[in-house]
XYZ file of C-alpha atoms in Angstrom:
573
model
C -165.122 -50.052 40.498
C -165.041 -47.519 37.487
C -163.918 -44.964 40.012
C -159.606 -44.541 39.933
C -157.526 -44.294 43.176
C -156.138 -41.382 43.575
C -152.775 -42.593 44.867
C -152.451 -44.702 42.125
C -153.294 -42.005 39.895
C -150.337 -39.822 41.604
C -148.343 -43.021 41.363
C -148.973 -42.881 37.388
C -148.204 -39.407 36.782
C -144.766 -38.841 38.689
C -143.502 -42.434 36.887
C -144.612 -40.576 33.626
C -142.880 -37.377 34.680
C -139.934 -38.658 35.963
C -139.614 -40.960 31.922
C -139.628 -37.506 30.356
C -136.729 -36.179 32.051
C -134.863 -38.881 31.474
C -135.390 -38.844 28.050
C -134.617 -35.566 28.105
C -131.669 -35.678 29.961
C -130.425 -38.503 27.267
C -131.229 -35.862 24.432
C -129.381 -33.049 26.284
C -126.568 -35.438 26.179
C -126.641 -36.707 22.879
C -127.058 -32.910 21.824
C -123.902 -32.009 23.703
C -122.053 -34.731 22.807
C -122.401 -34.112 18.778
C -121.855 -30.056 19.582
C -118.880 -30.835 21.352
C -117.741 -33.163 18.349
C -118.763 -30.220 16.087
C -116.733 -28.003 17.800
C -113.787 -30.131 17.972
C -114.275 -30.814 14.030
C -114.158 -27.379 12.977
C -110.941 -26.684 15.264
C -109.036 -29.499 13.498
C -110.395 -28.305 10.279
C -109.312 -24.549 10.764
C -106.043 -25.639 12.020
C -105.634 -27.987 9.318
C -106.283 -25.311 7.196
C -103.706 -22.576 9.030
C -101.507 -25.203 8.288
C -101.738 -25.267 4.784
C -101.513 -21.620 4.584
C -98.458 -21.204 6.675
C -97.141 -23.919 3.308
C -98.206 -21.207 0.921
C -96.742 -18.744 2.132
C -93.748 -20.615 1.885
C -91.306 -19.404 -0.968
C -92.089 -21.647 -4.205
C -88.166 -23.023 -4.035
C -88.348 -23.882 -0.208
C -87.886 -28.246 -0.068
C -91.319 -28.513 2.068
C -93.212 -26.228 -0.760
C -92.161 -28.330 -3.248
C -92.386 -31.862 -1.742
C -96.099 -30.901 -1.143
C -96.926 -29.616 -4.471
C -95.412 -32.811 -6.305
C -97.264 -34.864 -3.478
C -100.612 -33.824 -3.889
C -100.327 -30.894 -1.735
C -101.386 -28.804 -4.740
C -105.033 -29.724 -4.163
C -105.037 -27.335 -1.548
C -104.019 -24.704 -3.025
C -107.434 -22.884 -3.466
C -109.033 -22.781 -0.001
C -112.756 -23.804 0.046
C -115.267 -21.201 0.632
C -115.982 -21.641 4.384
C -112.524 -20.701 5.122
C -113.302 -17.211 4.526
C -115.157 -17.123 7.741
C -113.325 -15.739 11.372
C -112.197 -18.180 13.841
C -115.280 -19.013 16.035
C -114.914 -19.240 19.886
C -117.825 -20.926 21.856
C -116.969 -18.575 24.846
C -117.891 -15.601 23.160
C -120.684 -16.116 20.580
C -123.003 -19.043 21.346
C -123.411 -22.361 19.204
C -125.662 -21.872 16.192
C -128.744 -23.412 16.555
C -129.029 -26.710 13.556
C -131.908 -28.025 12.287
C -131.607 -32.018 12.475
C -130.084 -33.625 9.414
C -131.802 -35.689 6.395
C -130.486 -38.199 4.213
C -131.279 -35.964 1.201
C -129.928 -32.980 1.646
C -126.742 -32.124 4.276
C -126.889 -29.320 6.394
C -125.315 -25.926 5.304
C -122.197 -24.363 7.248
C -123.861 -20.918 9.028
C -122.376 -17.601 7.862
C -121.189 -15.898 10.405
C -120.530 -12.066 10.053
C -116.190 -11.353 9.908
C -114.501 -10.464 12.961
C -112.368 -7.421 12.574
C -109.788 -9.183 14.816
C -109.524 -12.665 12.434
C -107.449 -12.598 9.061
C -108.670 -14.602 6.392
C -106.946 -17.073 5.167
C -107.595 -16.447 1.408
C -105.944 -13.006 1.769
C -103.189 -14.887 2.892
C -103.181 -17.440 -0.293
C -103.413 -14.258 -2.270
C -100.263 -12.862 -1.328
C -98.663 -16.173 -1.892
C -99.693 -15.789 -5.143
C -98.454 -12.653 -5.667
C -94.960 -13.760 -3.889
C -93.507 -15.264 -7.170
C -93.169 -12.790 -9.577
C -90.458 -10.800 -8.166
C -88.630 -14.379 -7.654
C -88.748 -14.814 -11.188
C -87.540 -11.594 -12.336
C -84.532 -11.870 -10.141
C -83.751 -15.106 -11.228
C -83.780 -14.126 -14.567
C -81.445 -11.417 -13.459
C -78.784 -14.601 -13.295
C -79.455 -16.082 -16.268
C -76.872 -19.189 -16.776
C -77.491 -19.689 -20.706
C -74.815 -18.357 -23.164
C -75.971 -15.686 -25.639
C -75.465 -15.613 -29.615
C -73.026 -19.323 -29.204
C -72.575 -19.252 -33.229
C -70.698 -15.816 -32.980
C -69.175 -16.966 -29.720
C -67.784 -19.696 -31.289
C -66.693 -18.513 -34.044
C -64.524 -15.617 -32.133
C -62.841 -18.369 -30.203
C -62.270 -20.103 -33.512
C -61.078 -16.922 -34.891
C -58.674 -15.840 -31.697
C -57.311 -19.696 -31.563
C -56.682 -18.800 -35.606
C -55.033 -15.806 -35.291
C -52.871 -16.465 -32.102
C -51.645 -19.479 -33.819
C -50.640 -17.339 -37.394
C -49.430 -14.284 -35.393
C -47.032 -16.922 -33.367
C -46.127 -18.304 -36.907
C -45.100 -14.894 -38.151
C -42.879 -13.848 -34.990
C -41.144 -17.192 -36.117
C -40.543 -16.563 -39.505
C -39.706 -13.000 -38.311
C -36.869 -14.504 -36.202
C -35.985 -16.917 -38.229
C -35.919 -14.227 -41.395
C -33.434 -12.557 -38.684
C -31.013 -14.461 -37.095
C -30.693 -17.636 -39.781
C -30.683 -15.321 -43.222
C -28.241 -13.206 -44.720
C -28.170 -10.686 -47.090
C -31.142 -8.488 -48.001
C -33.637 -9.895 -45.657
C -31.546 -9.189 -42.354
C -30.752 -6.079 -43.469
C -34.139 -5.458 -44.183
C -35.616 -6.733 -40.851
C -32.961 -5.018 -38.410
C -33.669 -1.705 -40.236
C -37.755 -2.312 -39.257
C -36.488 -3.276 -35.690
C -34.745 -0.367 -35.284
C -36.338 2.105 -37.535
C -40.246 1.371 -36.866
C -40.719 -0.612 -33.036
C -39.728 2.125 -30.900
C -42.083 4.670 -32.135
C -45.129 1.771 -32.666
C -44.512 0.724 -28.663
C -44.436 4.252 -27.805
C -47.635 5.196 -29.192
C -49.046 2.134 -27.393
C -47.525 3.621 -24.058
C -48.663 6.674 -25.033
C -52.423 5.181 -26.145
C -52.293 3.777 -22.362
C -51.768 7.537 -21.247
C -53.789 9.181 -22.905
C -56.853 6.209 -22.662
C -56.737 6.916 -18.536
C -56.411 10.544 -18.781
C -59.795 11.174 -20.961
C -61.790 8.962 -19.211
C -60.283 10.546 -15.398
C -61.387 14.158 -16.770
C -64.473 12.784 -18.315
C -65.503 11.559 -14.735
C -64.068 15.092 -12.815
C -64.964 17.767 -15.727
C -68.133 15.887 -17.906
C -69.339 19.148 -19.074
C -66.077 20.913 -20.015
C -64.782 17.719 -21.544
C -67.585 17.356 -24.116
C -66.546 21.014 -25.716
C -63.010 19.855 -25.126
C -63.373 16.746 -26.931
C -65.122 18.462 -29.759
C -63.213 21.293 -30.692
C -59.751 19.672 -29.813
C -60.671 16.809 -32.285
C -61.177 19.596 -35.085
C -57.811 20.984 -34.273
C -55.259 17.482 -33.634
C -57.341 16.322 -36.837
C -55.963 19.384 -39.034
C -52.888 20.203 -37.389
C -51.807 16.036 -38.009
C -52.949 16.427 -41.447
C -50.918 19.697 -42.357
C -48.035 18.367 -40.438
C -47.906 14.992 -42.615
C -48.005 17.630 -46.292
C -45.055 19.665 -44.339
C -42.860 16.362 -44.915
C -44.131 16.661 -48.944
C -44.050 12.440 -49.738
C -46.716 11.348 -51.843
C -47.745 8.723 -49.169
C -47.907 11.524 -46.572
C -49.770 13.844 -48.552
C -52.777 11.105 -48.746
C -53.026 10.648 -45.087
C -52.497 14.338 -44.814
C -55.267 14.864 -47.094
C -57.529 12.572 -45.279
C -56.881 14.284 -41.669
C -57.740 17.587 -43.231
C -61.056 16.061 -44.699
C -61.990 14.627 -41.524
C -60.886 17.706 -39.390
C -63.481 19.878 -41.998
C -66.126 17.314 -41.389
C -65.630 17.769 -37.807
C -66.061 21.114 -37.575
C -69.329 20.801 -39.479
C -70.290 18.885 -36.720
C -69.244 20.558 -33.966
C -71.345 23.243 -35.329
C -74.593 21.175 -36.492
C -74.730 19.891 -33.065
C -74.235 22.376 -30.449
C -77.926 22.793 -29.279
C -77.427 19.330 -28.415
C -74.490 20.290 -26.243
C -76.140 21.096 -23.171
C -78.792 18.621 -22.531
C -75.921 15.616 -23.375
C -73.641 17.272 -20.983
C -76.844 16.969 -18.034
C -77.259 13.360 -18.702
C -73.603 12.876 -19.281
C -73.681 14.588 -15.440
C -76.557 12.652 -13.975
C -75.540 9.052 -15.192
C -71.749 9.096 -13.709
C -73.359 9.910 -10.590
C -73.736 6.010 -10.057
C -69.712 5.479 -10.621
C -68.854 6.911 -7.250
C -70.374 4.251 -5.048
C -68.844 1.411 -6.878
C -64.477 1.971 -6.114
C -63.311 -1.082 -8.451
C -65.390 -0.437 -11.774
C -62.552 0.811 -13.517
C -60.938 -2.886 -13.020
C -62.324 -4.467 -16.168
C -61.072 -1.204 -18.183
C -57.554 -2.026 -16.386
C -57.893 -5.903 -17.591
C -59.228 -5.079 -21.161
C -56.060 -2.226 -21.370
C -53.532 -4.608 -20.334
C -54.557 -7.243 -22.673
C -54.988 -4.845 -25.492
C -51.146 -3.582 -25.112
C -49.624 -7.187 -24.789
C -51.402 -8.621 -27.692
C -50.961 -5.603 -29.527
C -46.887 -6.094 -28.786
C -47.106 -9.453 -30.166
C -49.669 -8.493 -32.960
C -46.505 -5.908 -34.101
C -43.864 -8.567 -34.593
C -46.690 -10.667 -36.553
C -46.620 -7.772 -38.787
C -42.864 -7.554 -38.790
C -42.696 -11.170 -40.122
C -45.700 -10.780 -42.733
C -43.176 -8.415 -44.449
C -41.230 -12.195 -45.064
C -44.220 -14.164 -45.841
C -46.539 -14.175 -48.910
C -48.710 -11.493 -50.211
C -47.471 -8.933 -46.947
C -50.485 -6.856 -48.165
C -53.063 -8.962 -47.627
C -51.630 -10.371 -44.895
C -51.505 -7.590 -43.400
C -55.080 -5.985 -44.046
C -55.803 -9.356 -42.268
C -54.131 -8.794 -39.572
C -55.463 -5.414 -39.166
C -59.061 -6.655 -39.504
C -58.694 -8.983 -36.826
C -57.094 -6.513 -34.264
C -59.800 -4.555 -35.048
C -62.257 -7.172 -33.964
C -60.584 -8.122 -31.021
C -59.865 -4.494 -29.663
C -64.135 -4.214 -30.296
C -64.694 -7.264 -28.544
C -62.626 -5.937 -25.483
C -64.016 -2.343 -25.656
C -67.758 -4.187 -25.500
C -66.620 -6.615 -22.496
C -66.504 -3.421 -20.548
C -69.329 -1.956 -21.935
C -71.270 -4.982 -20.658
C -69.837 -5.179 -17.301
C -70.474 -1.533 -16.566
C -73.684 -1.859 -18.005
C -74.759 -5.009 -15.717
C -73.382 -2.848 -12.216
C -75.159 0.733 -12.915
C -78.226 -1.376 -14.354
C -79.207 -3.602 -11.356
C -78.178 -0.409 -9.439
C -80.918 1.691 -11.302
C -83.346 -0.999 -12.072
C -83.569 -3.152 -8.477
C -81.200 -0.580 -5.771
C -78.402 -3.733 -5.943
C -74.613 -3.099 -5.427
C -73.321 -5.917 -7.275
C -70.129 -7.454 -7.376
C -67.963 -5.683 -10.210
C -66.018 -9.053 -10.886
C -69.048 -11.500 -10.950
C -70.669 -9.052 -13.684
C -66.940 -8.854 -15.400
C -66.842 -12.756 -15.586
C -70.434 -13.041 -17.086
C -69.155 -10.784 -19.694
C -66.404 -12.760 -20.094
C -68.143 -15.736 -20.181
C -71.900 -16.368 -21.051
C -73.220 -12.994 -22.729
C -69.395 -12.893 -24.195
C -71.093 -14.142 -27.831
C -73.694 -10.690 -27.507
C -70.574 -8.995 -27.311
C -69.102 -10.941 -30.750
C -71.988 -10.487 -32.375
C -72.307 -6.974 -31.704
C -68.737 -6.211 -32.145
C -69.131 -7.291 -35.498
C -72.189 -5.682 -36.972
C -72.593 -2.239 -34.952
C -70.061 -0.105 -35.742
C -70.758 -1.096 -39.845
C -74.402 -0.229 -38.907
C -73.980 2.858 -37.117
C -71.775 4.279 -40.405
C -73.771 3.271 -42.298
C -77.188 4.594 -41.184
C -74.700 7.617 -40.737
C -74.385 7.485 -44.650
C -78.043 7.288 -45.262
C -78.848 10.413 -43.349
C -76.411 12.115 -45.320
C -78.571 11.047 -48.142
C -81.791 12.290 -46.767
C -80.232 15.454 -46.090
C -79.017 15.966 -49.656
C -81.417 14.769 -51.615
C -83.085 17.945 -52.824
C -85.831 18.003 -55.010
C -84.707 15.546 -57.310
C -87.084 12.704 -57.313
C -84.895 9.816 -58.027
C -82.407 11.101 -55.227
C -85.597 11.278 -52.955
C -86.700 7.920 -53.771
C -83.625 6.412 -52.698
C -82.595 8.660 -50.197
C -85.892 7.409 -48.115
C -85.424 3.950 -49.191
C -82.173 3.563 -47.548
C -83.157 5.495 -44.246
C -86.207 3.121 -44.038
C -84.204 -0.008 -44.762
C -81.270 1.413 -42.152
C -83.904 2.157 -39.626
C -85.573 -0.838 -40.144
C -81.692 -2.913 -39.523
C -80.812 -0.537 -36.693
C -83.968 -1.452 -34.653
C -82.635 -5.171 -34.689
C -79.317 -4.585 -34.069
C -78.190 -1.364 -31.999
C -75.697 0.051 -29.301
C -78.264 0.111 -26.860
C -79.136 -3.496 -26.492
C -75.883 -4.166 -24.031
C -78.034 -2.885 -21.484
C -80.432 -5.653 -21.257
C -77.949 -8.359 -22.247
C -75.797 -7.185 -19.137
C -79.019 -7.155 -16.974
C -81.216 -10.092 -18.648
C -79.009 -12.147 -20.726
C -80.930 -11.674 -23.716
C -79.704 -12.542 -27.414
C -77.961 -9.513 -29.089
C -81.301 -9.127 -31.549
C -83.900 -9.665 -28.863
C -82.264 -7.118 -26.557
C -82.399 -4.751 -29.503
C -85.925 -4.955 -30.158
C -86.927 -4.631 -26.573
C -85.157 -1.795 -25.938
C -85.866 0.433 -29.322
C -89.217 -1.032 -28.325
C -89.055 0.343 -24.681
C -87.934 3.937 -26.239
C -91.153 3.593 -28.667
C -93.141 3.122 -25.684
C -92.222 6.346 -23.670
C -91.951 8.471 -26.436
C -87.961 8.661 -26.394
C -86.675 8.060 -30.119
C -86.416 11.282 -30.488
C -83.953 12.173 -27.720
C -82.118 8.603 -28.473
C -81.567 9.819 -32.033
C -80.035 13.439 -30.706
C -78.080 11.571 -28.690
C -74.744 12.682 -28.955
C -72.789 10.403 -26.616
C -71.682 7.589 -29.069
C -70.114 10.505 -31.450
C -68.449 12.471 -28.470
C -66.650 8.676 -27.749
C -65.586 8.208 -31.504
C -63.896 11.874 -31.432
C -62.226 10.844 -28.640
C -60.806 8.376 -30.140
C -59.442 9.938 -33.311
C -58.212 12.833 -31.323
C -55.897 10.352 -29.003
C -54.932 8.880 -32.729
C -54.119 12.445 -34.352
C -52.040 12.890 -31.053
C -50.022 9.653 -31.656
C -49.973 10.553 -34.986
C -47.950 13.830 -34.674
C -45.498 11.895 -32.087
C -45.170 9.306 -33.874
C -44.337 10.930 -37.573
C -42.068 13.526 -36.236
C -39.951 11.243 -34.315
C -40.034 9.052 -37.589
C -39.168 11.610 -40.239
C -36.154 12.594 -38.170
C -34.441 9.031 -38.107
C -35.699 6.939 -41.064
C -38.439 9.231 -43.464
C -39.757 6.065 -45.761
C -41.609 4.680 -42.848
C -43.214 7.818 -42.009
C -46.650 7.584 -43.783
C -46.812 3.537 -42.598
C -45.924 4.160 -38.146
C -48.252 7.564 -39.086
C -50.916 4.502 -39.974
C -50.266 2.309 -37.232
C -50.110 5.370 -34.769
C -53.408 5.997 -35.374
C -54.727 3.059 -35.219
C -53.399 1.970 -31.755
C -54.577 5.465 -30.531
C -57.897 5.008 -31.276
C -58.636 1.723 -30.416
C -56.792 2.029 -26.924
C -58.964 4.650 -26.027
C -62.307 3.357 -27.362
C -61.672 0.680 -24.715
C -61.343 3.511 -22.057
C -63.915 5.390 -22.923
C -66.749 2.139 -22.714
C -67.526 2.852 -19.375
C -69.408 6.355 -19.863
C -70.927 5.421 -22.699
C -72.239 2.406 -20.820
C -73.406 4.824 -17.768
C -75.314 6.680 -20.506
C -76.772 4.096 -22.169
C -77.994 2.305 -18.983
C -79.800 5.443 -18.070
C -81.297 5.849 -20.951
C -82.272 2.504 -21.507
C -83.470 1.918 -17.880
C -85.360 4.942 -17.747
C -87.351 3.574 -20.378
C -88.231 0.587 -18.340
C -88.983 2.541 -15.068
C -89.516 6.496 -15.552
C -90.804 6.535 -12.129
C -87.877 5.381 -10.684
C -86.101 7.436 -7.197
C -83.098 7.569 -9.358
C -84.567 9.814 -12.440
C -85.320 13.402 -12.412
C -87.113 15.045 -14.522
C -84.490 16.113 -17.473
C -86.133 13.573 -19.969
C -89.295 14.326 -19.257
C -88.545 18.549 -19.621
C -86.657 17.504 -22.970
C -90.094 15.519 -23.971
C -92.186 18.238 -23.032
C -90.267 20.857 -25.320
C -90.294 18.735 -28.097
C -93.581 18.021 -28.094
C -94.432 21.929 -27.858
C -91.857 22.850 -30.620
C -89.355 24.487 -28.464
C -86.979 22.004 -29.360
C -86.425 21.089 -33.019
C -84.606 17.758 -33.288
C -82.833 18.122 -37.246
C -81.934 14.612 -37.236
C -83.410 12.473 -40.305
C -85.690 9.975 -39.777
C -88.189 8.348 -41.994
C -91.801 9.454 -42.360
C -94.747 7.484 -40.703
C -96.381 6.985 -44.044
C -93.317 5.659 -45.629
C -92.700 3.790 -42.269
């Protein structure tokens, strides 16, 4: 009885047997089943997350970059850790091996060691990073806000002003002509016949003379520099003795002056000629530029044109203040304003050129010569107001106060304010200065910003030295006053041989027109000069510098080169 069967006992043990491997089977299923859902999981989530960074890499302005960033799409913008891992393939490395879950702490994703043929995706989310910057430096190469709007405003104020009282003199001119008798007719036919020929033909001859310095300029730089120098010394004095020849006492002052000036320029042309040759190599190096761009000479055309017609009109405004009250200070008026204008027109250029050669230097662009010429006209045109009005009275008179410096001796009331007015002229010049028409051309900065950032910029790489020595800006002015002394002596012969008492006033006007016409020719070199200098300073490593500044740095800093021009001290600074 106690004794078992042994069939049933064989019975038993395969029923027991064949339980386990069912079970088993079921586990092997189950376990399958929740790999294979594994598996499937981390596909969608990888390709989930592909997706995302094919969106970052997206530019920041593209629609479907934006619509998921102002959806919530930002919260994936920082990848979670695990996506640093490689793509994982079941075919080729075998499922980890889990331990089964609890309820109190979830299972941590496996490491697995980077595949050399898998890219991260968080490399990829740091170069989409990196991808905006150099959006948002180009876009602030088209900046769309108008610059310095008081000063712009009030030279359209101003223009509208003067347009409107130079149209109200030609009208009392004509009226003063054709409905008076008497003195006043007499008067004004004598001016029409005695004075306008010789004014319009120093305009033409302005116009001549403004295309023919800035051609040789571009052919002959080097020559033309000595040229400019030297032949300014010699139209100054020969002008000046020719106006004592005619021996009338308002001659003789304007004589008097030329000869001054013509002695001062000599002094100069001495003083200044170890500077010759190193301005003549950048003079060189930054027209290089000019070549590959055939229509920047348009906005000098433009700004030419305009200057002769308005000056036309602005000539019979004078011709009618003669019938109006107070002619004199109607008249200085008049002059004040041309001035301004003829500034404004000379700087219009100045920022065009300066917008074409500085993209060209700073990012390798070509841009469009007429799309830079209507930003000048346009939104940075208040820059060019602004700095119309207060440069050229800053220039003279820093000018002034290193005169000072150099002449003050050992008197120490002479020293005291000789260094007080350098360091207060300095101190003016670094917030407003020639040089900031670089960066309102490229950046559209404000006239005093662009100043600071670019005397700051020359600070930086060690440049004020060279910027001071700079010769450029002077080498302009002379030729300037050399095209007037030229007028000049056509102008007051042809006058002294008709009518003599207007000799001394068309010798004024002459010179006048001269130099302003040509100051508007002569913007675009200076621009090319200032833009390298000024974007040099941004990027001395650029492919389009060689190493002239950095041989000039080098010999002033050992002493080769000793730079005479006055600047204040660091202790007084």
């Amino acid at each position: 009885m106690g004794a078992t069967d042994p069939a049933v006992e064989e019975r038993e043990n395969k029923g027991e047997k064949l339980e386990r491997e069912e079970t088993e089977k079921k586990q092997r299923g189950v376990k399958g089943v929740d790999e294979e859902g594994e598996e499937s999981k981390d596909k969608d989530e990888i390709s989930h997350h592909r997706f995302l960074a094919s969106l970052n890499r997206l530019n920041p302005t593209n629609p479907l970059r934006i619509i998921f960033n102002n959806g919530g799409g930002s919260r994936f913008t920082t990848p979670p850790p695990n996506l640093a891992q490689p793509l994982r393939s079941s075919s080729r490395m075998p499922p980890p091996i889990q331990t089964p879950p609890t309820r109190a702490q979830p299972p941590e994703e496996p490491q697995l060691p980077p595949s050399p043929s898998a890219t991260p995706p968080l490399q990829l989310q740091s170069r989409s990073i990196l991808i905006p910057t150099p959006q948002q430096t180009l876009a602030s190469l088209n900046s769309t806000k108008y610059t310095n709007k008081f000063f712009l405003l009030l030279f359209v104020v101003h223009k509208v002003a003067a347009i409107g009282f130079v149209g109200f003199l030609v009208f009392k001119g004509v009226q003063g002509l054709i409905g008076s008798n008497g003195s006043v007719k007499r008067k004004e036919h004598k001016i029409l016949r005695f004075l306008l020929p010789q004014v319009e033909a120093a305009s033409f001859l302005s116009i001549i003379l403004a295309f023919s310095w800035q051609m040789a300029f571009r052919i002959w730089p080097n020559f033309m520099i000595h040229f400019i120098i030297w032949s300014t010394f010699l139209m100054s004095l020969s002008s000046g003795i020719l106006l004592l020849c005619f021996q009338m006492p308002a001659t003789d002052a304007v004589g008097v002056c030329l000869i001054a000036f013509s002695i001062g320029n000599g002094l100069y042309a001495c003083w200044i000629t170890r500077r010759i040759k190193f301005c003549s190599k950048i003079l060189v190096k930054s027209l290089e530029p000019v070549s590959k761009f055939s229509d920047l000479n348009l906005p000098t055309y433009c700004m030419l044109a305009a200057g002769f017609l308005w000056m036309s009109v602005w000539i019979f405004g004078v011709l009618g203040a003669l019938n109006f009250y107070f002619p004199p200070l109607v008249i200085i008026g008049l002059v004040l304003s041309l001035a301004w204008t003829t500034e404004v027109m000379r700087n219009v250029v100045n920022l065009t050129v300066s917008r074409v050669i500085a993209l060209f230097y700073l990012r390798g662009m070509q841009s469009s010569t007429r799309f830079s010429f209507q930003r000048a006209l346009s939104r940075n045109l208040g820059s060019a107001c602004l700095g119309s009005l207060f440069v050229p009275t800053i220039e003279a008179l820093r000018i002034v106060a290193r005169g000072l410096n150099l002449l003050k001796g050992e008197d120490e009331f002479m020293f005291c304010c000789a260094n007080c007015c350098l360091k207060l002229m300095t101190f003016i010049f670094e917030h407003g200065n020639g040089w900031a028409f670089v960066q309102i051309a490229a950046y559209g900065k404000g006239f005093v910003r662009a100043s600071q950032d670019t005397w700051k910029l020359f600070e930086d790489e060690d440049m004020v030295e060279i910027i001071d020595a700079d010769i450029t800006s002077s080498v302009c002015f002379l030729t300037g006053i050399c095209s007037g002394c030229i007028c000049v002596i056509v102008a007051a012969a042809w006058t002294h041989t008709v009518y003599k008492p207007f000799t001394a006033t068309i010798s004024l006007l002459a010179f006048f027109i001269g130099y302003l016409m040509t100051r508007i020719s002569m913007a675009l070199p200076h621009a090319c000069v200032s833009c390298y200098y000024a974007c040099y300073a941004e990027n001395p490593e650029s492919r389009f510098f060689d190493k002239t500044i950095k041989d000039r740095q080098a010999l002033i800093r050992n002493g080769r080169v000793v730079v005479h021009t006055p600047r204040v001290r660091r202790a007084l600074a």
